[in-house]
XYZ file of C-alpha atoms in Angstrom:
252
model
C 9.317 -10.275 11.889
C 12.911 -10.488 12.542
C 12.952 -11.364 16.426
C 10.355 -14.173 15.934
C 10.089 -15.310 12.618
C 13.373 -15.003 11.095
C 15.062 -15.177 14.130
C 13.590 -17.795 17.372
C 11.367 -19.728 14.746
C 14.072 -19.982 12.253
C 16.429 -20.982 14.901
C 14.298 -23.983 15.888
C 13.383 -25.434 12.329
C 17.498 -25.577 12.260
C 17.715 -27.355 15.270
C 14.881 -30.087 14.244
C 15.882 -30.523 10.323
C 19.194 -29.587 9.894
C 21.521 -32.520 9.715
C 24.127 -30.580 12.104
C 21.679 -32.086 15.532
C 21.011 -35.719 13.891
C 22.680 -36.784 17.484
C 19.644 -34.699 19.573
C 16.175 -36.358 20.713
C 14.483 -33.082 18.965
C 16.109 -33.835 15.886
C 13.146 -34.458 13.146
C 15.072 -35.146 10.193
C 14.187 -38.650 10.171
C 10.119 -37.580 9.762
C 10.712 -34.762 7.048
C 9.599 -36.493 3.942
C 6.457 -37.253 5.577
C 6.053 -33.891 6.846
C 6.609 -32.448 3.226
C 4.180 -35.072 1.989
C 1.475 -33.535 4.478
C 3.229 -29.526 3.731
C 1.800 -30.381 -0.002
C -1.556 -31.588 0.627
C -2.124 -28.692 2.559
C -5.124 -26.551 0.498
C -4.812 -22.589 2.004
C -7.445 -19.614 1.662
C -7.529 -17.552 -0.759
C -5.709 -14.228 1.546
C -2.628 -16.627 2.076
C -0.497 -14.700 0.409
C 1.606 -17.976 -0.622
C 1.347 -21.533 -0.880
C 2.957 -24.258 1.222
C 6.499 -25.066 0.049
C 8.631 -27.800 1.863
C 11.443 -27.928 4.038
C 13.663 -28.482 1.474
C 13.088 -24.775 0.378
C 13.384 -23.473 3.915
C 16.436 -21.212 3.533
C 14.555 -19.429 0.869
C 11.449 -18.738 2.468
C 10.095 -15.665 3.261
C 8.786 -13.631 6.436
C 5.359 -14.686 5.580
C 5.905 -18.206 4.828
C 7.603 -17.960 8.595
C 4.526 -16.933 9.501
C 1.643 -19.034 8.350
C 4.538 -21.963 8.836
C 4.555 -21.223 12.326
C 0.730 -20.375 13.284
C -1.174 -22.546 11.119
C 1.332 -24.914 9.886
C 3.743 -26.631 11.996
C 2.026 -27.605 15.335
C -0.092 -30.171 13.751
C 2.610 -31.177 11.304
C 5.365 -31.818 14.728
C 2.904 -32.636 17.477
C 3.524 -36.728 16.866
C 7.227 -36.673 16.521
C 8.982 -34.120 18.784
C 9.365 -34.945 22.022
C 6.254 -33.762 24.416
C 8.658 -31.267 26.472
C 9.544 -29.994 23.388
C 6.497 -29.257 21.458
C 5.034 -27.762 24.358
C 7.807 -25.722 24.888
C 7.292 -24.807 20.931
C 3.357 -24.417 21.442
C 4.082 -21.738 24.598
C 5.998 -19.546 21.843
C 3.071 -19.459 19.205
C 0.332 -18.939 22.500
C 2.452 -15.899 23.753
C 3.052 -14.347 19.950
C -0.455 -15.145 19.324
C -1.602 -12.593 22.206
C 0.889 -10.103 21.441
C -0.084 -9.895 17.853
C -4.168 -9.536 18.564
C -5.987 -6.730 20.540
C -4.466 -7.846 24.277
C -5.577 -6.505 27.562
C -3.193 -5.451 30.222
C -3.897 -8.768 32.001
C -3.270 -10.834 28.613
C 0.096 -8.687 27.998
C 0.938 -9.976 31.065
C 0.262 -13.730 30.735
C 1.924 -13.373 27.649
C 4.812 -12.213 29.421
C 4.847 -15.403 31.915
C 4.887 -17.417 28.552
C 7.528 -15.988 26.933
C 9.717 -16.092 30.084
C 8.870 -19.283 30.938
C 9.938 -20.029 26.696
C 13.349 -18.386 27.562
C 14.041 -20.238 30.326
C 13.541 -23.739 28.901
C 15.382 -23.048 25.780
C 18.829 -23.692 27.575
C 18.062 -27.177 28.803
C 15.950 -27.907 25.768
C 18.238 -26.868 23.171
C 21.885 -26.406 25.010
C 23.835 -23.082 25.938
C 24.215 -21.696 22.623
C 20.350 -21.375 21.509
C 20.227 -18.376 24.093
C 20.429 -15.845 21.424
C 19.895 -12.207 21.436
C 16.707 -13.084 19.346
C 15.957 -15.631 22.082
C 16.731 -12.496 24.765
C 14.731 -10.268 22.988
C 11.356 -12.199 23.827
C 11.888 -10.938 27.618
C 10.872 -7.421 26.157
C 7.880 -8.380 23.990
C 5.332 -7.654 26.467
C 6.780 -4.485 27.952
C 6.772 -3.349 23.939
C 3.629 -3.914 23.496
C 2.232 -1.894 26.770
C 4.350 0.917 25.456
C 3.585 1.108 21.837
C 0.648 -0.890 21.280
C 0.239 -4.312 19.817
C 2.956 -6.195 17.795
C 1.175 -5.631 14.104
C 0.959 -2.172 14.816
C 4.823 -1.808 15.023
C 5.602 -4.862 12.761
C 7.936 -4.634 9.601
C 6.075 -6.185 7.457
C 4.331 -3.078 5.960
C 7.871 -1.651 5.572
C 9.318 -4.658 3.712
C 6.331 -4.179 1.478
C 6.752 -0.712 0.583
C 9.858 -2.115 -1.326
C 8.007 -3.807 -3.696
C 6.772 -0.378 -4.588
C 9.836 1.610 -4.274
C 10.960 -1.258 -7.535
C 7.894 0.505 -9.599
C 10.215 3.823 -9.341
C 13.384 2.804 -11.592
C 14.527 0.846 -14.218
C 17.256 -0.255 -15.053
C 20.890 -0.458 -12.682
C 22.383 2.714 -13.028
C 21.201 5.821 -10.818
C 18.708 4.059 -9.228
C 18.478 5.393 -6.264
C 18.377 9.574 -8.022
C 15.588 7.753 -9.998
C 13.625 6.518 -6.739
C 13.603 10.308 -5.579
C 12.968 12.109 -8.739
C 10.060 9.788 -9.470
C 8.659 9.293 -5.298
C 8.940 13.672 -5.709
C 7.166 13.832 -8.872
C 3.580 11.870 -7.292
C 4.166 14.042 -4.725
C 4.180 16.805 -6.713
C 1.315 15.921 -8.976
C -0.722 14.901 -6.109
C -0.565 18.919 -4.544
C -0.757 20.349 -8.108
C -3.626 22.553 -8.194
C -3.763 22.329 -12.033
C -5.102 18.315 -11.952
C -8.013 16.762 -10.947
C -8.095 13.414 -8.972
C -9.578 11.908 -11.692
C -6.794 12.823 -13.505
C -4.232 11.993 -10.939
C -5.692 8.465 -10.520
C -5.679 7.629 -14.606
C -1.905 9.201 -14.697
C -1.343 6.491 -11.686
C -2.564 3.728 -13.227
C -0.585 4.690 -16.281
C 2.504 4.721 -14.533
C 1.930 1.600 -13.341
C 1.839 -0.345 -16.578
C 5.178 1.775 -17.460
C 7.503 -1.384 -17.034
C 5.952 -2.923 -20.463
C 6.440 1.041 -22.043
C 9.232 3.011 -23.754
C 9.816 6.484 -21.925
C 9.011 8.943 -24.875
C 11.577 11.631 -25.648
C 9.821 14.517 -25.108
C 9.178 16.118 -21.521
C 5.371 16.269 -21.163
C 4.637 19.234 -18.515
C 1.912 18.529 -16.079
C 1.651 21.150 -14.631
C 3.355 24.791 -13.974
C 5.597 23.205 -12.162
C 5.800 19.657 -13.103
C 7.446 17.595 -15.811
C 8.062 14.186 -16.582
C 9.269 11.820 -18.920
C 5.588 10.015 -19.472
C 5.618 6.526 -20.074
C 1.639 6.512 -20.849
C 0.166 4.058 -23.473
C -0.430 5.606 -26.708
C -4.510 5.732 -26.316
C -3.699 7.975 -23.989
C -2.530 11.871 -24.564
C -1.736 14.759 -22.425
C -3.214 17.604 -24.133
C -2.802 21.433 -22.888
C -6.195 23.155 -22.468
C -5.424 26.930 -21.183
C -3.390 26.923 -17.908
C -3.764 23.075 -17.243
C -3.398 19.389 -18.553
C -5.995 16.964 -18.618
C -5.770 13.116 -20.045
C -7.965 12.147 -23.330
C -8.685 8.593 -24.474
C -8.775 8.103 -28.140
């Protein structure tokens, strides 16, 4: 994500639309309202997990709209206005990442490998001495990554920079937000090993917490379990009522 996306692919959608190279053959700056014009008529599946947006929002895009920008989007978009060395040059990087992110062989790794330091090489007389960036560097060890710890979605950040999304579902509010994240991650941890609840139980209380963002937290401390209490934010169909040594959820 950050090597190749945010980082080398980044770098070169500077270099071709950023006024700052207007002087340079690659600059494309000159051919980006017609590339926005095509960016919009572009129709996506239904998994894309965003639309199209154009270059004018680039420094607000995200990872993934990095992504399908630079596998499914740009080739076609560049391939009659940048200069042939350096759309091949471009179309090496997306090859190489392309075999590093699928199910490669030893023999692909490798190939991969030639690409990417054939891709490192060029970028100097392509782009001048300061494109060799440690991002740009960092392709040299791609390959060698991959033999060691498998292919590059297995060790990719995106599932990381997703679990934030989730770790936002565990506070409210600005103050103490990070005692909140805890107390709340330790409490579903703590429900989940409670001997007292079933997991039909456990999943309605999930879904309940979920919807929590639209609730009031009620003043009283509802008590799960023997060992578990919690400031429930449940809708008000829904009751925790004590039968004998354990809790279970009622629908009215």
């Amino acid at each position: 994500m950050h090597c190749v996306l945010e980082g080398v692919f980044k770098q070169l959608l500077l270099y071709w639309f950023s006024s700052e190279y207007n002087v340079y053959e690659f600059y494309l700056g000159r051919h980006r309202k017609r590339i926005d014009e095509m960016l919009m008529k572009i129709h996506v599946p239904h998994d894309f997990g965003r639309k199209p947006r154009t270059l004018e929002d680039m420094s607000f895009f995200k990872a993934t709209e990095y992504h399908d920008m630079m596998f499914y989007y740009m080739l076609p978009l560049v391939r009659h206005c940048l200069p042939v060395d350096h759309f091949h040059h471009f179309a090496v990087l997306v090859t190489a990442i392309s075999i590093l992110l699928s199910q490669p062989t030893f023999t692909e790794v490798d190939k991969a490998a030639m690409l990417l330091k054939y891709f490192v090489k060029e970028m100097e007389s392509l782009y001048g001495a300061t494109a060799m960036t440690m991002n740009v560097h960092n392709l040299c060890h791609l390959a060698q990554q991959v033999k060691d710890n498998g292919p590059l979605w297995s060790n990719s950040m995106f599932p990381f920079e997703n679990m934030v999304k989730e770790l936002g579902y565990l506070y409210s509010g600005t103050k103490n937000t990070g005692d909140q994240i805890v107390r709340k991650f330790q409490f579903r941890q703590q429900l989940a090993r409670s001997h007292h609840c079933s997991n039909e139980i456990i999943e309605k209380f999930a879904v309940q917490l979920r919807l929590r963002r639209n609730r009031s937290i009620r003043d009283n401390i509802v008590k799960v379990a023997e060992d578990v209490s919690y400031f429930l934010p449940m809708e008000q169909e829904v009751l925790l009522r004590g039968t004998g040594g354990g809790y279970d959820i009622h629908g009215h």
